[in-house]
């Protein structure tokens, strides 16, 4: 059984899903890979302690603070490659960005496209900062939750990017 709760954020309504042990995801309604394979019949619309901690983390983040993501237990999900990429994302400090190629070097993968695919399937929107990954061109690049959401998050963190 999974617990689901919604959180109204400055980028839109976020769907939070957790078990009794871990956070399974944070998705913007309508984004690519929404609820990542979790079936509706497995969900109960109520809170639990992990969802309460997630809401508190999001509140602090959207107020411009830099809460530690280490306080939230993340579910063990994804392929071994995805887990490597997502771990590398967690190492990007707030207020900084990395390119897909830089992430690839960290995990010993020469394919920026493979890295980009894994970044796009990150189930923990905002918490695991996939928005901090930019193309080497300096442009904003793609984002599973949409370009407007990515622009907002980068601006909130003071990260510069080519606006064209």
PDB file of C-alpha atoms in Angstrom:
ATOM      1  CA  UNK A   1       0.000   0.000   0.000  1.00  0.00           C
ATOM      2  CA  UNK A   2       1.134   3.511  -0.814  1.00  0.00           C
ATOM      3  CA  UNK A   3       0.003   6.798   0.702  1.00  0.00           C
ATOM      4  CA  UNK A   4      -0.648   9.753  -1.584  1.00  0.00           C
ATOM      5  CA  UNK A   5      -1.066  13.391  -0.785  1.00  0.00           C
ATOM      6  CA  UNK A   6      -1.075  16.520  -2.914  1.00  0.00           C
ATOM      7  CA  UNK A   7       0.927  19.661  -2.248  1.00  0.00           C
ATOM      8  CA  UNK A   8       0.147  22.984  -3.911  1.00  0.00           C
ATOM      9  CA  UNK A   9       3.533  24.473  -4.823  1.00  0.00           C
ATOM     10  CA  UNK A  10       4.573  27.586  -6.756  1.00  0.00           C
ATOM     11  CA  UNK A  11       5.191  25.345  -9.815  1.00  0.00           C
ATOM     12  CA  UNK A  12       1.826  23.579  -9.571  1.00  0.00           C
ATOM     13  CA  UNK A  13       0.148  20.720  -7.741  1.00  0.00           C
ATOM     14  CA  UNK A  14       2.672  18.095  -6.681  1.00  0.00           C
ATOM     15  CA  UNK A  15       1.719  14.480  -6.046  1.00  0.00           C
ATOM     16  CA  UNK A  16       3.628  12.906  -3.144  1.00  0.00           C
ATOM     17  CA  UNK A  17       3.682   9.110  -2.746  1.00  0.00           C
ATOM     18  CA  UNK A  18       5.231   7.137   0.110  1.00  0.00           C
ATOM     19  CA  UNK A  19       5.084   3.789   1.843  1.00  0.00           C
ATOM     20  CA  UNK A  20       5.483   3.378   5.594  1.00  0.00           C
ATOM     21  CA  UNK A  21       9.266   3.171   5.055  1.00  0.00           C
ATOM     22  CA  UNK A  22      10.191   5.490   2.175  1.00  0.00           C
ATOM     23  CA  UNK A  23       9.281   8.254  -0.248  1.00  0.00           C
ATOM     24  CA  UNK A  24       8.465   6.809  -3.678  1.00  0.00           C
ATOM     25  CA  UNK A  25       8.068  10.009  -5.593  1.00  0.00           C
ATOM     26  CA  UNK A  26       7.229  13.653  -6.056  1.00  0.00           C
ATOM     27  CA  UNK A  27       5.654  14.495  -9.408  1.00  0.00           C
ATOM     28  CA  UNK A  28       4.033  17.554 -10.902  1.00  0.00           C
ATOM     29  CA  UNK A  29       0.553  16.610 -12.068  1.00  0.00           C
ATOM     30  CA  UNK A  30       0.640  15.812 -15.751  1.00  0.00           C
ATOM     31  CA  UNK A  31       4.412  15.504 -16.045  1.00  0.00           C
ATOM     32  CA  UNK A  32       6.124  12.703 -17.940  1.00  0.00           C
ATOM     33  CA  UNK A  33       6.417   9.459 -15.974  1.00  0.00           C
ATOM     34  CA  UNK A  34       3.714  10.591 -13.499  1.00  0.00           C
ATOM     35  CA  UNK A  35       3.501   8.133 -10.575  1.00  0.00           C
ATOM     36  CA  UNK A  36       6.086   5.950 -12.391  1.00  0.00           C
ATOM     37  CA  UNK A  37       4.233   2.659 -12.561  1.00  0.00           C
ATOM     38  CA  UNK A  38       2.388   2.936  -9.254  1.00  0.00           C
ATOM     39  CA  UNK A  39      -1.189   1.842  -9.876  1.00  0.00           C
ATOM     40  CA  UNK A  40      -4.188   3.843  -8.665  1.00  0.00           C
ATOM     41  CA  UNK A  41      -5.573   0.836  -6.776  1.00  0.00           C
ATOM     42  CA  UNK A  42      -2.365   0.715  -4.698  1.00  0.00           C
ATOM     43  CA  UNK A  43      -2.866   4.300  -3.471  1.00  0.00           C
ATOM     44  CA  UNK A  44      -4.668   5.572  -0.389  1.00  0.00           C
ATOM     45  CA  UNK A  45      -5.254   9.323  -0.266  1.00  0.00           C
ATOM     46  CA  UNK A  46      -4.085  10.093   3.250  1.00  0.00           C
ATOM     47  CA  UNK A  47      -0.927  11.286   4.967  1.00  0.00           C
ATOM     48  CA  UNK A  48       1.721   9.415   6.898  1.00  0.00           C
ATOM     49  CA  UNK A  49       4.905  10.534   8.731  1.00  0.00           C
ATOM     50  CA  UNK A  50       7.058  10.417   5.574  1.00  0.00           C
ATOM     51  CA  UNK A  51       4.600  12.544   3.630  1.00  0.00           C
ATOM     52  CA  UNK A  52       4.473  15.032   6.515  1.00  0.00           C
ATOM     53  CA  UNK A  53       8.281  15.278   6.465  1.00  0.00           C
ATOM     54  CA  UNK A  54       8.193  15.710   2.673  1.00  0.00           C
ATOM     55  CA  UNK A  55       5.666  18.545   2.925  1.00  0.00           C
ATOM     56  CA  UNK A  56       7.827  20.268   5.552  1.00  0.00           C
ATOM     57  CA  UNK A  57      10.878  19.874   3.288  1.00  0.00           C
ATOM     58  CA  UNK A  58       8.977  21.366   0.331  1.00  0.00           C
ATOM     59  CA  UNK A  59       7.719  24.262   2.476  1.00  0.00           C
ATOM     60  CA  UNK A  60      11.291  25.109   3.501  1.00  0.00           C
ATOM     61  CA  UNK A  61      12.612  24.724  -0.050  1.00  0.00           C
ATOM     62  CA  UNK A  62       9.999  26.982  -1.640  1.00  0.00           C
ATOM     63  CA  UNK A  63      10.633  29.626   1.031  1.00  0.00           C
ATOM     64  CA  UNK A  64      14.178  29.808  -0.359  1.00  0.00           C
ATOM     65  CA  UNK A  65      15.861  27.781   2.362  1.00  0.00           C
ATOM     66  CA  UNK A  66      18.252  24.937   1.619  1.00  0.00           C
ATOM     67  CA  UNK A  67      16.820  21.949   3.531  1.00  0.00           C
ATOM     68  CA  UNK A  68      18.879  18.770   3.551  1.00  0.00           C
ATOM     69  CA  UNK A  69      17.395  16.044   1.360  1.00  0.00           C
ATOM     70  CA  UNK A  70      19.165  13.490   3.565  1.00  0.00           C
ATOM     71  CA  UNK A  71      16.330  13.743   6.085  1.00  0.00           C
ATOM     72  CA  UNK A  72      13.939  11.911   3.746  1.00  0.00           C
ATOM     73  CA  UNK A  73      14.250   8.163   3.141  1.00  0.00           C
ATOM     74  CA  UNK A  74      14.040   7.449  -0.584  1.00  0.00           C
ATOM     75  CA  UNK A  75      12.628   4.165  -1.896  1.00  0.00           C
ATOM     76  CA  UNK A  76      15.057   1.784  -3.519  1.00  0.00           C
ATOM     77  CA  UNK A  77      13.783   1.958  -7.084  1.00  0.00           C
ATOM     78  CA  UNK A  78      15.189   2.291 -10.585  1.00  0.00           C
ATOM     79  CA  UNK A  79      17.839   0.473 -12.588  1.00  0.00           C
ATOM     80  CA  UNK A  80      21.439   0.391 -11.386  1.00  0.00           C
ATOM     81  CA  UNK A  81      22.306   2.995 -14.050  1.00  0.00           C
ATOM     82  CA  UNK A  82      19.434   5.273 -12.989  1.00  0.00           C
ATOM     83  CA  UNK A  83      20.495   4.963  -9.352  1.00  0.00           C
ATOM     84  CA  UNK A  84      24.043   6.067 -10.280  1.00  0.00           C
ATOM     85  CA  UNK A  85      22.707   9.086 -12.164  1.00  0.00           C
ATOM     86  CA  UNK A  86      20.264  10.032  -9.409  1.00  0.00           C
ATOM     87  CA  UNK A  87      23.000   9.709  -6.802  1.00  0.00           C
ATOM     88  CA  UNK A  88      25.182  12.075  -8.851  1.00  0.00           C
ATOM     89  CA  UNK A  89      22.289  14.552  -9.000  1.00  0.00           C
ATOM     90  CA  UNK A  90      22.095  14.563  -5.213  1.00  0.00           C
ATOM     91  CA  UNK A  91      25.730  15.684  -5.111  1.00  0.00           C
ATOM     92  CA  UNK A  92      25.020  18.903  -7.059  1.00  0.00           C
ATOM     93  CA  UNK A  93      25.029  21.682  -4.442  1.00  0.00           C
ATOM     94  CA  UNK A  94      22.103  24.080  -4.250  1.00  0.00           C
ATOM     95  CA  UNK A  95      22.725  27.127  -6.421  1.00  0.00           C
ATOM     96  CA  UNK A  96      24.979  25.238  -8.832  1.00  0.00           C
ATOM     97  CA  UNK A  97      24.379  23.335 -12.046  1.00  0.00           C
ATOM     98  CA  UNK A  98      26.070  20.556 -13.999  1.00  0.00           C
ATOM     99  CA  UNK A  99      25.892  19.458 -17.615  1.00  0.00           C
ATOM    100  CA  UNK A 100      24.772  16.037 -18.759  1.00  0.00           C
ATOM    101  CA  UNK A 101      28.377  15.377 -19.845  1.00  0.00           C
ATOM    102  CA  UNK A 102      29.708  16.310 -16.390  1.00  0.00           C
ATOM    103  CA  UNK A 103      27.269  13.889 -14.776  1.00  0.00           C
ATOM    104  CA  UNK A 104      28.389  11.263 -17.299  1.00  0.00           C
ATOM    105  CA  UNK A 105      32.031  11.720 -16.302  1.00  0.00           C
ATOM    106  CA  UNK A 106      31.162  11.327 -12.629  1.00  0.00           C
ATOM    107  CA  UNK A 107      29.505   7.965 -13.274  1.00  0.00           C
ATOM    108  CA  UNK A 108      31.902   6.862 -16.080  1.00  0.00           C
ATOM    109  CA  UNK A 109      29.337   7.056 -18.875  1.00  0.00           C
ATOM    110  CA  UNK A 110      30.236   8.714 -22.166  1.00  0.00           C
ATOM    111  CA  UNK A 111      26.651   9.051 -23.380  1.00  0.00           C
ATOM    112  CA  UNK A 112      25.103  12.363 -22.378  1.00  0.00           C
ATOM    113  CA  UNK A 113      21.901  11.099 -23.999  1.00  0.00           C
ATOM    114  CA  UNK A 114      21.769   8.061 -21.677  1.00  0.00           C
ATOM    115  CA  UNK A 115      22.365  10.371 -18.717  1.00  0.00           C
ATOM    116  CA  UNK A 116      19.590  12.668 -19.959  1.00  0.00           C
ATOM    117  CA  UNK A 117      17.146   9.790 -20.229  1.00  0.00           C
ATOM    118  CA  UNK A 118      17.858   8.725 -16.644  1.00  0.00           C
ATOM    119  CA  UNK A 119      17.631  12.333 -15.416  1.00  0.00           C
ATOM    120  CA  UNK A 120      14.212  12.612 -17.072  1.00  0.00           C
ATOM    121  CA  UNK A 121      12.935   9.562 -15.170  1.00  0.00           C
ATOM    122  CA  UNK A 122      13.951  10.862 -11.737  1.00  0.00           C
ATOM    123  CA  UNK A 123      10.887  10.191  -9.551  1.00  0.00           C
ATOM    124  CA  UNK A 124      11.747  12.746  -6.840  1.00  0.00           C
ATOM    125  CA  UNK A 125      11.088  16.093  -8.531  1.00  0.00           C
ATOM    126  CA  UNK A 126      12.787  19.019  -6.751  1.00  0.00           C
ATOM    127  CA  UNK A 127      14.195  16.798  -3.968  1.00  0.00           C
ATOM    128  CA  UNK A 128      16.684  15.004  -6.259  1.00  0.00           C
ATOM    129  CA  UNK A 129      17.659  18.121  -8.212  1.00  0.00           C
ATOM    130  CA  UNK A 130      17.349  17.108 -11.868  1.00  0.00           C
ATOM    131  CA  UNK A 131      16.468  20.757 -12.586  1.00  0.00           C
ATOM    132  CA  UNK A 132      20.138  21.617 -11.902  1.00  0.00           C
ATOM    133  CA  UNK A 133      21.268  19.699 -15.000  1.00  0.00           C
ATOM    134  CA  UNK A 134      21.666  21.861 -18.096  1.00  0.00           C
ATOM    135  CA  UNK A 135      22.877  21.131 -21.621  1.00  0.00           C
ATOM    136  CA  UNK A 136      26.468  22.161 -22.355  1.00  0.00           C
ATOM    137  CA  UNK A 137      25.020  24.881 -24.635  1.00  0.00           C
ATOM    138  CA  UNK A 138      23.991  26.762 -21.491  1.00  0.00           C
ATOM    139  CA  UNK A 139      20.332  26.764 -22.526  1.00  0.00           C
ATOM    140  CA  UNK A 140      17.679  25.593 -20.109  1.00  0.00           C
ATOM    141  CA  UNK A 141      17.112  22.208 -21.767  1.00  0.00           C
ATOM    142  CA  UNK A 142      14.223  19.840 -21.234  1.00  0.00           C
ATOM    143  CA  UNK A 143      12.487  19.035 -17.967  1.00  0.00           C
ATOM    144  CA  UNK A 144       9.899  16.324 -17.275  1.00  0.00           C
ATOM    145  CA  UNK A 145       7.735  18.845 -15.410  1.00  0.00           C
ATOM    146  CA  UNK A 146       8.033  21.469 -18.162  1.00  0.00           C
ATOM    147  CA  UNK A 147      10.267  24.386 -19.014  1.00  0.00           C
ATOM    148  CA  UNK A 148       8.324  26.914 -16.915  1.00  0.00           C
ATOM    149  CA  UNK A 149       8.785  24.824 -13.749  1.00  0.00           C
ATOM    150  CA  UNK A 150      12.502  24.414 -14.465  1.00  0.00           C
ATOM    151  CA  UNK A 151      12.919  28.161 -15.006  1.00  0.00           C
ATOM    152  CA  UNK A 152      11.183  28.842 -11.682  1.00  0.00           C
ATOM    153  CA  UNK A 153      13.381  26.373  -9.745  1.00  0.00           C
ATOM    154  CA  UNK A 154      16.620  27.642 -11.307  1.00  0.00           C
ATOM    155  CA  UNK A 155      15.624  31.234 -10.570  1.00  0.00           C
ATOM    156  CA  UNK A 156      14.691  30.319  -6.973  1.00  0.00           C
ATOM    157  CA  UNK A 157      18.178  28.858  -6.484  1.00  0.00           C
ATOM    158  CA  UNK A 158      19.936  31.733  -8.272  1.00  0.00           C
ATOM    159  CA  UNK A 159      21.274  29.518 -11.080  1.00  0.00           C
ATOM    160  CA  UNK A 160      22.062  31.386 -14.299  1.00  0.00           C
ATOM    161  CA  UNK A 161      21.305  29.952 -17.724  1.00  0.00           C
ATOM    162  CA  UNK A 162      21.006  31.215 -21.288  1.00  0.00           C
ATOM    163  CA  UNK A 163      17.415  32.441 -21.575  1.00  0.00           C
ATOM    164  CA  UNK A 164      17.203  32.026 -25.363  1.00  0.00           C
TER     165      UNK A 164
END
